[in-house]
PDB file of C-alpha atoms in Angstrom:
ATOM      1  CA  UNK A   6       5.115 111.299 162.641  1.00 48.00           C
ATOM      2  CA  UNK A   7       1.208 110.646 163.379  1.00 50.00           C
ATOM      3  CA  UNK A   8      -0.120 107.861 161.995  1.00 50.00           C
ATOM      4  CA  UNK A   9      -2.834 108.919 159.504  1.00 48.00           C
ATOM      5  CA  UNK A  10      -4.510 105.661 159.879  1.00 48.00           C
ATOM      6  CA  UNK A  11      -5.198 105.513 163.609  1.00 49.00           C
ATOM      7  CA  UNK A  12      -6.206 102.217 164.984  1.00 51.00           C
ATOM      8  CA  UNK A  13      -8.904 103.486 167.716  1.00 46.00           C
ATOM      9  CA  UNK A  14     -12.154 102.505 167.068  1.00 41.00           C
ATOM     10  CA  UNK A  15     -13.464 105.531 168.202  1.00 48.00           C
ATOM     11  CA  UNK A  16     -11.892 107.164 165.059  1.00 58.00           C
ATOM     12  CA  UNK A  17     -13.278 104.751 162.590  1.00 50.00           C
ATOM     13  CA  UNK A  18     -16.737 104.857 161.896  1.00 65.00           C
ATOM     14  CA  UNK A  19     -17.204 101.690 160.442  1.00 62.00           C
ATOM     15  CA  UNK A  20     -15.880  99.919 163.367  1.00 62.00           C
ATOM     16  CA  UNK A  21     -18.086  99.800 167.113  1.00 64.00           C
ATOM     17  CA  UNK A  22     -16.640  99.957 170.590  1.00 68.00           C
ATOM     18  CA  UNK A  23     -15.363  96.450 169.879  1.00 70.00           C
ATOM     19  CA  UNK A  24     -14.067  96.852 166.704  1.00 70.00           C
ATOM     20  CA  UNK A  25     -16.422  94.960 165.247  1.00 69.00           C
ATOM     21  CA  UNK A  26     -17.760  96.267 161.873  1.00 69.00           C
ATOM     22  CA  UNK A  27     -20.823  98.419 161.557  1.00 66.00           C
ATOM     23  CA  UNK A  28     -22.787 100.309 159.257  1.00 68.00           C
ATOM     24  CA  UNK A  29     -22.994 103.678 160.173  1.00 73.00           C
ATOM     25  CA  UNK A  30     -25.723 105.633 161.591  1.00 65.00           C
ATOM     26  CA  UNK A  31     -26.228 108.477 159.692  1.00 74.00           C
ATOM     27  CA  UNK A  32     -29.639 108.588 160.877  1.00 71.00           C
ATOM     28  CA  UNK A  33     -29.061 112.309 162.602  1.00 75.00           C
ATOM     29  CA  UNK A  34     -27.371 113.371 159.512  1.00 77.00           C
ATOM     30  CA  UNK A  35     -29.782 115.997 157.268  1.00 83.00           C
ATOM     31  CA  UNK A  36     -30.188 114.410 153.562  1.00 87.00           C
ATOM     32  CA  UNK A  37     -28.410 116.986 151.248  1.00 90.00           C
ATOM     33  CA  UNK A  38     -27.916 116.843 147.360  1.00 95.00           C
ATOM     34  CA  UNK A  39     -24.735 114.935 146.875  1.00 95.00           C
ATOM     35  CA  UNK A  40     -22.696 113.688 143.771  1.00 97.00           C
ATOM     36  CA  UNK A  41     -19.864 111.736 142.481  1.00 97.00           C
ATOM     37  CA  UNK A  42     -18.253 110.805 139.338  1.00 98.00           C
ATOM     38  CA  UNK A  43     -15.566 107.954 138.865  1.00 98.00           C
ATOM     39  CA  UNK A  44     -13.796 106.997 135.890  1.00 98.00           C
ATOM     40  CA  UNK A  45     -12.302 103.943 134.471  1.00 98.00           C
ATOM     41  CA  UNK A  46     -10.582 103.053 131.143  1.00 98.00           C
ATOM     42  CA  UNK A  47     -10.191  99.562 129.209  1.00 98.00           C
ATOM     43  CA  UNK A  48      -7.499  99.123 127.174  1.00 98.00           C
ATOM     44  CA  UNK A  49      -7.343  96.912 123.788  1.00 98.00           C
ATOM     45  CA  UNK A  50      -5.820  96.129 120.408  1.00 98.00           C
ATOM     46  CA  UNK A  51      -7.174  98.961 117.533  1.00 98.00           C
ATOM     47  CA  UNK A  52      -8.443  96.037 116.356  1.00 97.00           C
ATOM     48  CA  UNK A  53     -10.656  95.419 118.650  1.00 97.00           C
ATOM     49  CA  UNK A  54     -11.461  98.986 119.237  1.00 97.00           C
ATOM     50  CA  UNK A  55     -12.447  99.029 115.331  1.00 96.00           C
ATOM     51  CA  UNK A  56     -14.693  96.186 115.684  1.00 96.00           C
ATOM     52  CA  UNK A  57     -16.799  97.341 118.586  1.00 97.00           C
ATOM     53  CA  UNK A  58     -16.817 100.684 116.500  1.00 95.00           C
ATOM     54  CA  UNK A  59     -18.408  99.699 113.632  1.00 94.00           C
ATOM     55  CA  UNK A  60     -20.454  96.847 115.451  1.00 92.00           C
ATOM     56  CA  UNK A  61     -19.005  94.117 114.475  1.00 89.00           C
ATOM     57  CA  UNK A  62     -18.798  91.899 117.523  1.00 92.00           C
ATOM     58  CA  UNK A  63     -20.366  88.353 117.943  1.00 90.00           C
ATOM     59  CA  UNK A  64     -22.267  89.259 121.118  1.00 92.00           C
ATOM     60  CA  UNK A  65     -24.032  92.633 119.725  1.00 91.00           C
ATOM     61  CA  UNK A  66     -24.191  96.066 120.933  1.00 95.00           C
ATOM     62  CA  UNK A  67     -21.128  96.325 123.362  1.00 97.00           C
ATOM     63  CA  UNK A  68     -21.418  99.543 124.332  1.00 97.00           C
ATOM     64  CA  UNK A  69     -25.323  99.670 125.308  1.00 97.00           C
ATOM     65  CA  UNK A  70     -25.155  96.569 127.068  1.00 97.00           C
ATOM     66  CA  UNK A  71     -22.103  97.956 129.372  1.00 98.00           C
ATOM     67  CA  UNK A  72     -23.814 101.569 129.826  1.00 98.00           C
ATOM     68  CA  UNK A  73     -27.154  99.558 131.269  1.00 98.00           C
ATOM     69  CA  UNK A  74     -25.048  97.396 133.264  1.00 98.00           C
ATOM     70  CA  UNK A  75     -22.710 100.087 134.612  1.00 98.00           C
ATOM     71  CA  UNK A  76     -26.645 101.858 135.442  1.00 98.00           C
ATOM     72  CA  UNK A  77     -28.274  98.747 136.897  1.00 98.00           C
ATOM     73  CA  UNK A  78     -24.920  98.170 139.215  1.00 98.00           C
ATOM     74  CA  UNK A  79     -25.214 101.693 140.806  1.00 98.00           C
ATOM     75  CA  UNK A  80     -28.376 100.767 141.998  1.00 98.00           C
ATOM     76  CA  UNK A  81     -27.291  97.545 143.390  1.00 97.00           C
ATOM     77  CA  UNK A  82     -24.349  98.978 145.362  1.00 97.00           C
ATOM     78  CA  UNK A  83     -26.019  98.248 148.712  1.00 95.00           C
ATOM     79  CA  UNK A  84     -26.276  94.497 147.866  1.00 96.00           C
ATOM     80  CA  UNK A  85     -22.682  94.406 146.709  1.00 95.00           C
ATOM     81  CA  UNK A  86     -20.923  96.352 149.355  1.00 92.00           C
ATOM     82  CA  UNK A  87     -21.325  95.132 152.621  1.00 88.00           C
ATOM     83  CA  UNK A  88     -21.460  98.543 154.775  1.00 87.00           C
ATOM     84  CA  UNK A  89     -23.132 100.342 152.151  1.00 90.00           C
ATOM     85  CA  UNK A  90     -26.151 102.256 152.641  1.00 91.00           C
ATOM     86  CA  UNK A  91     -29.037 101.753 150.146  1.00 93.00           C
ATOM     87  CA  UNK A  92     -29.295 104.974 148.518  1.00 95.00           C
ATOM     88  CA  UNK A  93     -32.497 106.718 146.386  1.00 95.00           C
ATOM     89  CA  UNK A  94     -30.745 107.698 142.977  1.00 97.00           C
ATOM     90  CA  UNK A  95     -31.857 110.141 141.524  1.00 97.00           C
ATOM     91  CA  UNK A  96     -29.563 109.901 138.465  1.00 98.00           C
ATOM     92  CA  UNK A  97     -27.106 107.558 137.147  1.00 98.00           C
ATOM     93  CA  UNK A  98     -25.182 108.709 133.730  1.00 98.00           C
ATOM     94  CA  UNK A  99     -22.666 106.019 131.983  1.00 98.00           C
ATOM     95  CA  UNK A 100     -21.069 107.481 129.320  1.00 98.00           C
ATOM     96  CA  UNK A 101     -18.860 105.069 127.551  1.00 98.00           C
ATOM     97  CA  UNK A 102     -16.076 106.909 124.851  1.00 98.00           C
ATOM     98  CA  UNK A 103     -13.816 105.791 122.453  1.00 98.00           C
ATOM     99  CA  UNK A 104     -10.344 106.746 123.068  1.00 98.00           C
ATOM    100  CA  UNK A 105      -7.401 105.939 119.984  1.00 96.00           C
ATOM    101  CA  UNK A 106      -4.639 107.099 121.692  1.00 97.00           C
ATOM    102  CA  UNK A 107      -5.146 104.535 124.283  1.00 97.00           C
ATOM    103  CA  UNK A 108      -6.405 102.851 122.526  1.00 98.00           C
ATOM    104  CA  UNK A 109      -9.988 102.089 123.989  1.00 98.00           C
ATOM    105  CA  UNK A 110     -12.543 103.368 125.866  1.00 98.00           C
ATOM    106  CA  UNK A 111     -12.433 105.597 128.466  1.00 98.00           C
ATOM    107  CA  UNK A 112     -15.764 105.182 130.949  1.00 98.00           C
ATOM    108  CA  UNK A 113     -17.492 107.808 132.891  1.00 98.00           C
ATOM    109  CA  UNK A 114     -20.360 107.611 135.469  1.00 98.00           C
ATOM    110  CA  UNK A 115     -22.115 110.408 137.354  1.00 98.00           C
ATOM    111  CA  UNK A 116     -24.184 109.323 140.173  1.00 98.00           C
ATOM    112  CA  UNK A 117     -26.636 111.803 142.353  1.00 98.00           C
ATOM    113  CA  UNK A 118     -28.754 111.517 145.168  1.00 96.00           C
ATOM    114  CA  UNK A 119     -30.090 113.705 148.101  1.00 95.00           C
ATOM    115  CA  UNK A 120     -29.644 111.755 150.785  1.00 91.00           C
ATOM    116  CA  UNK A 121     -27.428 111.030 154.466  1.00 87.00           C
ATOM    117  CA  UNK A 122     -24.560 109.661 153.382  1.00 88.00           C
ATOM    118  CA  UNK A 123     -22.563 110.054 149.688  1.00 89.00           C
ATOM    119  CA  UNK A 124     -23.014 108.344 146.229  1.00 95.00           C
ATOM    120  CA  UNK A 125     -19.061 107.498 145.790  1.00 96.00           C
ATOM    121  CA  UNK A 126     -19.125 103.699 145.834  1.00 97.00           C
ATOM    122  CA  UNK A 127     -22.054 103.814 143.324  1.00 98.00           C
ATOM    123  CA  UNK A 128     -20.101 105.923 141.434  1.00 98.00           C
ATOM    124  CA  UNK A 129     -17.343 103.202 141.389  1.00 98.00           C
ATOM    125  CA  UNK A 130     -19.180 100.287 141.061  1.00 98.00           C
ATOM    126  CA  UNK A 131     -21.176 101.718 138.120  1.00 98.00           C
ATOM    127  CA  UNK A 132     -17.939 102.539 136.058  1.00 98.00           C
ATOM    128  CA  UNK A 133     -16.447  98.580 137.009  1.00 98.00           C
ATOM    129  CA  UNK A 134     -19.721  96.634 136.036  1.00 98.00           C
ATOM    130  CA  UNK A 135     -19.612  98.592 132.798  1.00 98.00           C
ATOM    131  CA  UNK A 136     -15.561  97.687 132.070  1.00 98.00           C
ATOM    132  CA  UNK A 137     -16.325  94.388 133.239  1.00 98.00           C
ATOM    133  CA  UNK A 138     -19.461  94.203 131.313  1.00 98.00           C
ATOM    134  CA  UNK A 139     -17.399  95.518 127.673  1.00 98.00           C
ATOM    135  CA  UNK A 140     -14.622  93.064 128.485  1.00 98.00           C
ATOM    136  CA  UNK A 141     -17.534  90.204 128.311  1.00 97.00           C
ATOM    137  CA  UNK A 142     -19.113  91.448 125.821  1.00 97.00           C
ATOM    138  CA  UNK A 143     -15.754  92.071 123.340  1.00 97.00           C
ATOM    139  CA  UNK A 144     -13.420  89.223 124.755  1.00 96.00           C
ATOM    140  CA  UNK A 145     -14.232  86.630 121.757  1.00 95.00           C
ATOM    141  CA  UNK A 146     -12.167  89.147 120.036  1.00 96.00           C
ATOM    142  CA  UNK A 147      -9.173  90.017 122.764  1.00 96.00           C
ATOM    143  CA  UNK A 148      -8.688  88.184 125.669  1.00 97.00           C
ATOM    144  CA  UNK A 149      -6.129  90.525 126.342  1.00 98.00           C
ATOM    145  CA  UNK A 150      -8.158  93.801 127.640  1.00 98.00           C
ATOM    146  CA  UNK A 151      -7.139  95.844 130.526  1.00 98.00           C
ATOM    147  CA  UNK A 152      -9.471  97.256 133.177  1.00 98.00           C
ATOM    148  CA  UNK A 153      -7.190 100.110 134.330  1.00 97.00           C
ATOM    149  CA  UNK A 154      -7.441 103.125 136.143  1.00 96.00           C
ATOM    150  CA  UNK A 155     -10.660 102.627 138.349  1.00 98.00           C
ATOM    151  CA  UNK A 156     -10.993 105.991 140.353  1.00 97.00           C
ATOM    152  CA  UNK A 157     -13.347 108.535 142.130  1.00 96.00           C
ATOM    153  CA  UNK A 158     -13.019 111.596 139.731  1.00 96.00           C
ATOM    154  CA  UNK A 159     -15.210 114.129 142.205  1.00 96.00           C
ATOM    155  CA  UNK A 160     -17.656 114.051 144.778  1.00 95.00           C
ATOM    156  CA  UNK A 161     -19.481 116.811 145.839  1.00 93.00           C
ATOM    157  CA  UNK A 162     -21.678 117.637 149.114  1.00 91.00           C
ATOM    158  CA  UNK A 163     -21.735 116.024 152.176  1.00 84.00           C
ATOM    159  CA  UNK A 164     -20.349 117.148 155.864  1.00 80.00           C
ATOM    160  CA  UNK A 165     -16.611 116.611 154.146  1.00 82.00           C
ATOM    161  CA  UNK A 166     -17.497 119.044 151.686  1.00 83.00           C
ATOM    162  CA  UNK A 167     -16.288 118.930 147.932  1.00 89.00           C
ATOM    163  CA  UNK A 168     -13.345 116.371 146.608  1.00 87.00           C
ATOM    164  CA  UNK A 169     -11.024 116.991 143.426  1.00 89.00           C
ATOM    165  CA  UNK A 170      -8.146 115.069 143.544  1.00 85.00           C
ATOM    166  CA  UNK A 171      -5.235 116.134 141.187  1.00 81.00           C
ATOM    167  CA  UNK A 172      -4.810 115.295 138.065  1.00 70.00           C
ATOM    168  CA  UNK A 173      -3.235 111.899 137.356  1.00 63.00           C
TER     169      UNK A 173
END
């Protein structure tokens, strides 16, 4: 069986002749619309999913604060991730929803550019700053959240074409 993971340089991109790390050039690549969504989910008592639902949390608005953060991370994604390309956005969506089954919230974040290379770790990061963000803002009530279930739900564009992984 091939290894799908080959360890020549050549076939890595983010390595050099050396295998030393690089950033890649992607300077002969044509910018083209590209987009990804990720997904994330924090889990918590109904309690505590009650109390950020009707507001009552000792820190304020929960959810605002973690949509701007998830927002403001996308944009930082460059300064976070070492090999990261910074990238003009030209949109980043959080959308933050309650969830009782799980009970929680499930997070959402859309992130598009045109550009070289693809939005996927903004994507990411933007969904993780905003669970990490609602587990500050909420954990005088539950130290006991999960952050579960960070994941790249699509991309789309690019030279490696369109992504939909299956269902979980």
């Amino acid at each position: 069986m091939q290894d799908p993971f080959p360890k020549n340089s050549a076939n890595l991109t983010h390595l050099d002749g050396q295998g030393q790390a690089q950033m890649v050039d992607v300077s002969d690549k044509v910018p083209t619309v590209r987009q990804a969504v990720a997904a994330a989910q924090v889990r918590m008592l109904p309690a505590t999913l009650a109390a950020i639902q009707a507001g009552n949390t000792p820190k304020g608005d929960v959810l605002a604060t973690a949509r701007l953060a998830g927002i403001m991370a996308a944009k930082q994604t460059s300064n976070l991730i070492p090999l990261c390309h910074p990238l003009p956005l030209q949109k980043v969506a959080v959308e933050i929803t309650p969830d009782s089954q799980l009970p929680g919230y499930q997070i959402q974040a859309t992130v598009k550019t045109k550009a070289e290379t693809g939005v996927e770790m903004e994507a990411l990061t933007a969904v993780s700053v905003a669970a990490l963000t609602l587990y500050d803002m909420a954990k005088a009530l539950e130290k006991s959240m999960q952050i579960e279930s960070i994941r790249l739900v699509s991309k789309t564009g690019g030279k490696s074409g369109d992504y939909f992984p299956p269902a979980p």
